[in-house]
Short mmCIF file of C-alpha atoms and ligand atoms in Angstrom, two decimals:
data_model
loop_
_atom_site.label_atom_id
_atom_site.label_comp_id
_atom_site.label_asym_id
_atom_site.label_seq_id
_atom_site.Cartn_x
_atom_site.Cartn_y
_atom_site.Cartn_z
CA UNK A 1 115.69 72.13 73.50
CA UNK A 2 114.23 73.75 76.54
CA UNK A 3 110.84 74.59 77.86
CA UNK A 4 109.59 78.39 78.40
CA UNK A 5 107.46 80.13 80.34
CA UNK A 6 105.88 82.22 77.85
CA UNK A 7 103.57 84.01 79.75
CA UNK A 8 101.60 84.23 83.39
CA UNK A 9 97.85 84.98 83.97
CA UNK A 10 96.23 84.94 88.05
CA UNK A 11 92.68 85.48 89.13
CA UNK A 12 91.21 85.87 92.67
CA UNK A 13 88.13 85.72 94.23
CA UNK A 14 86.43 88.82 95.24
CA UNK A 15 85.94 88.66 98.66
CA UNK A 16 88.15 90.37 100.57
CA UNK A 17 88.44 88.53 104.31
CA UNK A 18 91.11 90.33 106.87
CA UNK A 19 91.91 88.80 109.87
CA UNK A 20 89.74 91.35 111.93
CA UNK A 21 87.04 89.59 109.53
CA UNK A 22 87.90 86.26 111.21
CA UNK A 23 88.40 87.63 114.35
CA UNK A 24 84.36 88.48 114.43
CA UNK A 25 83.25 85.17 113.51
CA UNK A 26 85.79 82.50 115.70
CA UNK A 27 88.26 83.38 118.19
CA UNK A 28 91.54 85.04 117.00
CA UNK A 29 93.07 88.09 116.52
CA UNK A 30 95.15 89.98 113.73
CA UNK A 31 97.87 90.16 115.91
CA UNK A 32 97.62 85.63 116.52
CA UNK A 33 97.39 85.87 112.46
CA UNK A 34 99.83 88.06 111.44
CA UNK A 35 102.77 87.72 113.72
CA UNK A 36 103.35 84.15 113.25
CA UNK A 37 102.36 84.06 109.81
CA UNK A 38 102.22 87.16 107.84
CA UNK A 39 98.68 86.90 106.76
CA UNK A 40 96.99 90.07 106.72
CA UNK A 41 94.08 89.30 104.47
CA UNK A 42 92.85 86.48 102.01
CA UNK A 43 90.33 85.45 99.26
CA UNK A 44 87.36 83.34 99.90
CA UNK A 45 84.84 82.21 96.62
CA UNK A 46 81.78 83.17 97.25
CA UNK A 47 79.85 82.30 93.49
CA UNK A 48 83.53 81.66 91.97
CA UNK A 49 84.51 77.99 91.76
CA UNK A 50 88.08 76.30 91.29
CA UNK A 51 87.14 76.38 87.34
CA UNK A 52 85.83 79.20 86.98
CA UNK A 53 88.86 80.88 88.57
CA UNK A 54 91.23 78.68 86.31
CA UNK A 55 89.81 79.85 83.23
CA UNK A 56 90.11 83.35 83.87
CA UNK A 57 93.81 83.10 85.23
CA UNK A 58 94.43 80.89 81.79
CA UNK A 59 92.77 83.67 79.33
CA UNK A 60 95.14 86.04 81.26
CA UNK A 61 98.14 83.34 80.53
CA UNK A 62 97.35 83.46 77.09
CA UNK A 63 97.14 86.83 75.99
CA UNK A 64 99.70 87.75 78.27
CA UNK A 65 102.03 84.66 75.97
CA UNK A 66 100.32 85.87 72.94
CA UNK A 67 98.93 82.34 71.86
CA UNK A 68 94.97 81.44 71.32
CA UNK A 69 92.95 78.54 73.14
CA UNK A 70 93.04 76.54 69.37
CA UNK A 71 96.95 76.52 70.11
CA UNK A 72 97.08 74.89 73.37
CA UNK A 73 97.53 70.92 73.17
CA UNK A 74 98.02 70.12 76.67
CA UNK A 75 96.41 71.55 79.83
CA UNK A 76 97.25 70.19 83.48
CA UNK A 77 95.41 71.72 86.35
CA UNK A 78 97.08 71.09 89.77
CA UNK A 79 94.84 71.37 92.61
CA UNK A 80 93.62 69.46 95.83
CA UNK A 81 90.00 71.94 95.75
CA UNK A 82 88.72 70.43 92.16
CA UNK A 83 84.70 71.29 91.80
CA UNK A 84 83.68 67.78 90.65
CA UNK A 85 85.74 64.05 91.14
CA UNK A 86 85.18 64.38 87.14
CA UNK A 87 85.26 65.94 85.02
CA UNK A 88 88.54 67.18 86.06
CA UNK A 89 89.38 70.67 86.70
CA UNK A 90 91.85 70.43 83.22
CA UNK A 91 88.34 69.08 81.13
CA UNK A 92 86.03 72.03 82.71
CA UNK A 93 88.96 74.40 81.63
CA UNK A 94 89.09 73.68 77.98
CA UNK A 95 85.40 73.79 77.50
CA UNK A 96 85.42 77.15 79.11
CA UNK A 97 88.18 78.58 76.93
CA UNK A 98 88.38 76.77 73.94
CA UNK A 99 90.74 74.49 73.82
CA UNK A 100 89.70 72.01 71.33
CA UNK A 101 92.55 70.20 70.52
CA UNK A 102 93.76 69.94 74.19
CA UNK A 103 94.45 66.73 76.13
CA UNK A 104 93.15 67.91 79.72
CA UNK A 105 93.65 66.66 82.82
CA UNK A 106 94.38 67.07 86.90
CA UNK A 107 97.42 66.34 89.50
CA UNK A 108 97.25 66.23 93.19
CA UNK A 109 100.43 67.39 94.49
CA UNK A 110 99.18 69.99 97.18
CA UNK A 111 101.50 73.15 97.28
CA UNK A 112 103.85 71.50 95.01
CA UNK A 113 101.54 70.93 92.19
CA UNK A 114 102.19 73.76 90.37
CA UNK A 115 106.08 72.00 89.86
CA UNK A 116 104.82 68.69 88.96
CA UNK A 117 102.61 70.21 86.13
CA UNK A 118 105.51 72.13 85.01
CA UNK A 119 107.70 68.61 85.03
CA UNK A 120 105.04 66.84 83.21
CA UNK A 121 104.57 69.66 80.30
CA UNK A 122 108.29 69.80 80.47
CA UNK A 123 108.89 66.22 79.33
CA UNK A 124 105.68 66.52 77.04
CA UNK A 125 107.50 69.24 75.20
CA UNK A 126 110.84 67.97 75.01
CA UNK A 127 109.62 64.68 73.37
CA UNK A 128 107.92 66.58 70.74
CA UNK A 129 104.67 65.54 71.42
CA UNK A 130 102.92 68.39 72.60
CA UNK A 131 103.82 71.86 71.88
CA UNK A 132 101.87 74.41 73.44
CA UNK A 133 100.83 73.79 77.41
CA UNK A 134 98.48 75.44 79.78
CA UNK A 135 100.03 74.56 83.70
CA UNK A 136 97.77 76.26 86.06
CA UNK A 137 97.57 76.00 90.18
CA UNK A 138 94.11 76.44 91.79
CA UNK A 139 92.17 76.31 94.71
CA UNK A 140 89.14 76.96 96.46
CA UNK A 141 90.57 75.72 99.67
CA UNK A 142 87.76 77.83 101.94
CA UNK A 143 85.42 74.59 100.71
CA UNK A 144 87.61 72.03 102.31
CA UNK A 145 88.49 73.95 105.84
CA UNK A 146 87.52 72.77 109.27
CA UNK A 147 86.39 76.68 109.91
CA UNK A 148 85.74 75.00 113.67
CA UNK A 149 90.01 74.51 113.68
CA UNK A 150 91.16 78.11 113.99
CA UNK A 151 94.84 76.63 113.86
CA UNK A 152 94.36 75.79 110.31
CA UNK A 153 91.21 77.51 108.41
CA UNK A 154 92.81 81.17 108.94
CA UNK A 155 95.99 80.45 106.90
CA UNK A 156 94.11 79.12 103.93
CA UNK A 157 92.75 81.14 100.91
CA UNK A 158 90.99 80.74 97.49
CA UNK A 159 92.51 81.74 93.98
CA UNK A 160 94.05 80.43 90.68
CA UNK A 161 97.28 80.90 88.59
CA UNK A 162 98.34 79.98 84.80
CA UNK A 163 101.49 79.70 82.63
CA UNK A 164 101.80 79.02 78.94
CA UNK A 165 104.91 77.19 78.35
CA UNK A 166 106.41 75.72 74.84
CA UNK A 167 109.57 75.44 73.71
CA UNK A 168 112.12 77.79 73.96
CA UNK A 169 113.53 79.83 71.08
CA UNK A 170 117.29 79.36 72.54
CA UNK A 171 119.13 77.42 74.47
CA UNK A 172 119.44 80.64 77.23
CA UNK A 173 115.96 80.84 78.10
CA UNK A 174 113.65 77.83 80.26
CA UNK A 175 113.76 75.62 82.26
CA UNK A 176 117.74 75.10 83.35
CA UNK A 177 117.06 72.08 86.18
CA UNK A 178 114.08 71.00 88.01
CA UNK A 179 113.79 68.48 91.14
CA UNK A 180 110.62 66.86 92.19
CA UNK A 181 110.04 64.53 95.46
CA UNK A 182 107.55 62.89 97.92
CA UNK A 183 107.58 61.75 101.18
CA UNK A 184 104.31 59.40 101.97
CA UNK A 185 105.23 58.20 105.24
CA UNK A 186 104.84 61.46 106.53
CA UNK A 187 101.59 62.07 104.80
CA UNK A 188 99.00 62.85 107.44
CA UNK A 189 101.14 65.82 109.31
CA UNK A 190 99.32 67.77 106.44
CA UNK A 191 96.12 65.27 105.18
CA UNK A 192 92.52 66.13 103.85
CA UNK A 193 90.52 63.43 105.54
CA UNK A 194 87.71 61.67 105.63
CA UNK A 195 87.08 59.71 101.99
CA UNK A 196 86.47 55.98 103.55
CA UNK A 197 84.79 52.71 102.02
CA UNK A 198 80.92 53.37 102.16
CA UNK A 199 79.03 50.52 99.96
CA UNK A 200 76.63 47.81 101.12
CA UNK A 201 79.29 45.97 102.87
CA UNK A 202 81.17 48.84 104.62
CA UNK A 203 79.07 51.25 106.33
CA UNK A 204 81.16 54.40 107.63
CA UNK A 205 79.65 57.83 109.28
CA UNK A 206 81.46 60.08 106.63
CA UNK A 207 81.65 63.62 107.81
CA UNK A 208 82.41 66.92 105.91
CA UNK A 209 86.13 66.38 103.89
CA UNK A 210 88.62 68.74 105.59
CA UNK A 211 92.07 69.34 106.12
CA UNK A 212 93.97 68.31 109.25
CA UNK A 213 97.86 69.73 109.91
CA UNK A 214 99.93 69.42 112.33
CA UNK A 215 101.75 72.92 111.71
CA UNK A 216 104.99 72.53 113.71
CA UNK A 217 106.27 69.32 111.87
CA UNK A 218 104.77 70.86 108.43
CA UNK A 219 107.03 74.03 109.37
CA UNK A 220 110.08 72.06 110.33
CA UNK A 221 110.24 69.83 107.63
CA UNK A 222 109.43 73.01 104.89
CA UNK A 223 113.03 74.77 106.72
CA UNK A 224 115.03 71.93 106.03
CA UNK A 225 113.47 70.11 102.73
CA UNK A 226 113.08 74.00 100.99
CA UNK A 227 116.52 74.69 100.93
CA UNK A 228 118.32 71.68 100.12
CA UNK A 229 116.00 71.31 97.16
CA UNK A 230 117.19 74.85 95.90
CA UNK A 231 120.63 74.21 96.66
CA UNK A 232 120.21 70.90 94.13
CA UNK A 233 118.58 72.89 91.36
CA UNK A 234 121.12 75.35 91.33
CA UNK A 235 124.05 73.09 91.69
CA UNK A 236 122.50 71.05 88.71
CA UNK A 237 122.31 74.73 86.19
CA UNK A 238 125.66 75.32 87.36
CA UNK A 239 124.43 78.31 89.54
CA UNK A 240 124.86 79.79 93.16
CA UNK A 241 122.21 81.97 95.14
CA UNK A 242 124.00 85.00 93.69
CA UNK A 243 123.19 84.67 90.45
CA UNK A 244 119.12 84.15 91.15
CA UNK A 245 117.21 87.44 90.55
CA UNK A 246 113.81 86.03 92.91
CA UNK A 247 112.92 83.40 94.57
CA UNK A 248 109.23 83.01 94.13
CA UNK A 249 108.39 80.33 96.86
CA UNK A 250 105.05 78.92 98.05
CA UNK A 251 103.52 81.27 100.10
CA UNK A 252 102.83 79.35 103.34
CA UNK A 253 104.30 81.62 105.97
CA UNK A 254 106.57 84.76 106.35
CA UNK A 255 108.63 82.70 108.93
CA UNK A 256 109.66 79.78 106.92
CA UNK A 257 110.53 82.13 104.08
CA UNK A 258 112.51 83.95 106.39
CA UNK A 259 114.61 80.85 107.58
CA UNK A 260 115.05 79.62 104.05
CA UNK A 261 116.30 83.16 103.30
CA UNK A 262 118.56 82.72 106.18
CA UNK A 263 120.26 78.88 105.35
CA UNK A 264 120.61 80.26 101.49
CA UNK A 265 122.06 83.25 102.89
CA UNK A 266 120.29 85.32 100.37
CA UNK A 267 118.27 88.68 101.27
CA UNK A 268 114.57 88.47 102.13
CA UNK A 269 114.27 91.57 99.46
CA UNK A 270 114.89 88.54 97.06
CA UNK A 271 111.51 86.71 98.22
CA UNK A 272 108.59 88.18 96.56
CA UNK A 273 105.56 88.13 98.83
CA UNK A 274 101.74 87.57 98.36
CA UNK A 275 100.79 85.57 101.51
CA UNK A 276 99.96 88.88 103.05
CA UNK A 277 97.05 89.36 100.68
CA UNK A 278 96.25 85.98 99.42
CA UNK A 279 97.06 83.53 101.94
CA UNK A 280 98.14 79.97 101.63
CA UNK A 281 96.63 78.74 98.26
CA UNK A 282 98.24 75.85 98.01
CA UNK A 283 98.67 74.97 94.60
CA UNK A 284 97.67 78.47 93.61
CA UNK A 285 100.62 80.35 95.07
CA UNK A 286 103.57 79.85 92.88
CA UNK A 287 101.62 81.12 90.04
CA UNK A 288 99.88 83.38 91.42
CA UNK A 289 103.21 84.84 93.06
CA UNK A 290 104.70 84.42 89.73
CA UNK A 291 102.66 86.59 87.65
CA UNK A 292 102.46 89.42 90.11
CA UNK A 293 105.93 89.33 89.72
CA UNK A 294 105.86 89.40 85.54
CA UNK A 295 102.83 92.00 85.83
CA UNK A 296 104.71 94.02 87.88
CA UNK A 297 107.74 94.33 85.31
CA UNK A 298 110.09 92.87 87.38
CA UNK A 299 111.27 90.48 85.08
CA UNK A 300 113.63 90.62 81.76
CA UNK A 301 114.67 88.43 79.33
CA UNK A 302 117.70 86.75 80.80
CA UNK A 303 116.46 86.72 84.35
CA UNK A 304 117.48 83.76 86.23
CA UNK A 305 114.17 82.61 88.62
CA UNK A 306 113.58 79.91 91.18
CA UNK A 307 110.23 78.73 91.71
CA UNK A 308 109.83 75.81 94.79
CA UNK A 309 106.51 74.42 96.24
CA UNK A 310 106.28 72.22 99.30
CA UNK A 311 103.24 70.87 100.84
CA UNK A 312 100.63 68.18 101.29
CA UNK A 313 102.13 64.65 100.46
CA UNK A 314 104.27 65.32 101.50
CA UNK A 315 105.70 66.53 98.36
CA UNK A 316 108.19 69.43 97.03
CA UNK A 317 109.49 70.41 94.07
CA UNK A 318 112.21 73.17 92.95
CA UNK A 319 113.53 74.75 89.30
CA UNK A 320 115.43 76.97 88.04
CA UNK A 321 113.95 79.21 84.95
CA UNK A 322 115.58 81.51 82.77
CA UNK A 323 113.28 84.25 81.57
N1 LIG B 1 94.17 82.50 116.85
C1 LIG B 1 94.52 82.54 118.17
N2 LIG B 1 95.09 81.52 118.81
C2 LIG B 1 95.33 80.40 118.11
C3 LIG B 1 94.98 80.29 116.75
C4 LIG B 1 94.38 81.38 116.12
N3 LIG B 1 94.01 81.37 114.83
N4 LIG B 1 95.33 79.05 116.33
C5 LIG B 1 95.89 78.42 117.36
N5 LIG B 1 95.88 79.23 118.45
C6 LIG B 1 96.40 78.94 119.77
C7 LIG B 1 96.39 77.47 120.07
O1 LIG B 1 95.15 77.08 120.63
C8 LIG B 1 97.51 77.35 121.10
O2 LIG B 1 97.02 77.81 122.34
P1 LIG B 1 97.51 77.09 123.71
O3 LIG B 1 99.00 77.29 123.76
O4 LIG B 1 96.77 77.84 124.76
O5 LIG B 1 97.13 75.67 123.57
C9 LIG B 1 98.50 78.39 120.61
O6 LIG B 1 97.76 79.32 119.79
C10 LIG B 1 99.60 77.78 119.75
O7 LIG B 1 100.45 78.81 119.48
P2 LIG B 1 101.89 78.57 119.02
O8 LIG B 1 102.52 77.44 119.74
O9 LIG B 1 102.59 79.89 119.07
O10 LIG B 1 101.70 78.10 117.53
P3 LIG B 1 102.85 77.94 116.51
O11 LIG B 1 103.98 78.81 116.82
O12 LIG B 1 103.09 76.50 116.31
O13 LIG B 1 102.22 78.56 115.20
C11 LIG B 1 101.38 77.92 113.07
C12 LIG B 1 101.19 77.86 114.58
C13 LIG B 1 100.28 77.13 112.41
C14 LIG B 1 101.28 79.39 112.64
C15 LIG B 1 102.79 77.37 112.71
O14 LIG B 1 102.97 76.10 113.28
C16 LIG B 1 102.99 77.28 111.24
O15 LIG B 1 102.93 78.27 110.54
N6 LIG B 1 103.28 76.08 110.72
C17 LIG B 1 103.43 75.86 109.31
C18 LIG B 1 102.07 75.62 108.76
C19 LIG B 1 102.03 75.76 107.29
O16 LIG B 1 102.53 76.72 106.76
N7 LIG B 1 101.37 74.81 106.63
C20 LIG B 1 101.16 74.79 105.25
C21 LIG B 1 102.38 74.34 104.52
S1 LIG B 1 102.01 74.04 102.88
#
């Protein structure tokens, strides 16, 4: 028995920032922005809150899947950007919708999170124990920016994205292979700091929590670890690059879509795109990307998708899903 993707749900924030925006407040330009990254505009929350966005992306989930908050029995909220240390994003979630009967909680796997949620539901459903899963992505990354580090705060934007998954009716739709790994040593090239001992015996000047990246090794290690973790997923459902409809990646930068286009040999008009809109969201942009993509009709039942995430961790994470 597989697991489905039943049905997609997004919400953004609504702020509308371009990079002209950012170029009146620190000192950049559209043309820094957009021609080594293909960011035109972003989100940024101004009242709305990494909950409050995942709630509204996960009512769209569910009446897009046709299934009611009572249903759902499992919800897993990935996201680096959560509003409190607890409750968890997951907890705030169910109380918002209605999901009484829901175990809730969070994972941290950056810009891959949206993949481990998906793993974790998968196994969930496949064991029986759950049926009915809420996976959402979401961030509110504009609270965690160094906005003094123009290398890094004008990639980064706010938003949320939801899937309802359970199992499949037939053995020709879900999940056909998924891959999932980390890479710790190299944690800090992309690394929200500054969480240190403070107690009575360890004094520490915390500052604000922010992330730090060193964007040419995060770039070079997305062109190489990207497309060898497609390659694996579609070697393991028996597939080649040919027989993939999109590729809905995370939506870091034009250029490393471009490159993985290139070593899969595959046609850019494959790669959906949101970053010009949205942003990096981190966790937010598979799903987000995903249900533009099924709002947009683009989809049918028999579709063969790949979804892949890679990010903070370092972590990264590829599947293969048949619509
Ligand atoms: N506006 C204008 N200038 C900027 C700028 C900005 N927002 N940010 C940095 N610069 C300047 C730097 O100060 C530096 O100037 P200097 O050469 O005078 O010191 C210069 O631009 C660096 O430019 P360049 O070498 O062309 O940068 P780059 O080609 O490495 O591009 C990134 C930078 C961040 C766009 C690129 O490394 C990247 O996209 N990496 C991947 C990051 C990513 O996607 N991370 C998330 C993965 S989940």
């Amino acid at each position: 028995m597989k697991t489905r993707i039943a049905g997609t749900g997004h919400f953004l924030p609504k702020n509308v920032v371009t990079n002209d925006d950012l170029s009146k407040i620190m000192d950049t330009s559209d043309e820094w922005i957009s021609s080594r990254t293909g960011i035109r505009e972003r989100r940024l929350a101004t009242e709305e809150t990494t909950a409050s966005m995942s709630a509204e992306a996960a009512k769209l989930a569910l009446a897009d899947a046709g299934v009611s908050a009572q249903d759902i029995d499992l919800i897993i909220v990935a996201t680096v950007s959560a509003d409190h240390m607890t409750p968890s994003t997951a907890c705030e979630v169910q109380a918002a919708i209605g999901a009484d009967h829901a175990v809730a909680f969070d994972v941290n796997a950056a810009c891959s999170g949206f993949l481990f949620a998906l793993q974790i539901a998968d196994m969930y459903i496949k064991q029986g124990v759950y049926k009915n899963a809420l996976i959402i992505g979401a961030e509110t990354l504009s609270k965690i920016m160094d906005w003094n580090d123009r290398s890094t705060c004008v990639l980064f934007g706010d938003g949320a994205g939801a899937a309802v998954v359970c199992p499949a009716q037939d053995d020709n739709q879900g999940l056909a292979s998924i891959t999932l790994g980390s890479d710790g040593a190299k944690g800090m090239v992309l690394a929200g700091i500054n969480r240190s001992n403070n107690n009575p015996y360890v004094k520490t000047d915390i500052g604000p929590h922010y992330i730090h990246m060193d964007g040419q090794e995060v770039y070079k290690f997305a062109v190489t670890t990207v497309p060898a973790s497609i390659e694996k997923v579609l070697d393991e459902a028996g597939l080649t690059s040919e027989d993939i409809k999109y590729f809905v990646l995370h939506q870091a930068n034009i250029r490393i879509l471009q490159s993985v286009s290139k070593r899969l040999k595959v046609s850019m008009d494959k790669f959906p795109i949101s970053l010009d809109h949205c942003g990096n969201m981190s966790a937010a942009s598979v799903p987000v990307l995903l249900d533009e993509v099924n709002r947009k009709g683009m989809l049918e039942k028999g579709d063969k998708i790949v979804l892949a995430g890679f990010g903070g961790g370092l972590t990264w994470g590829a599947c293969v899903v048949e619509w």
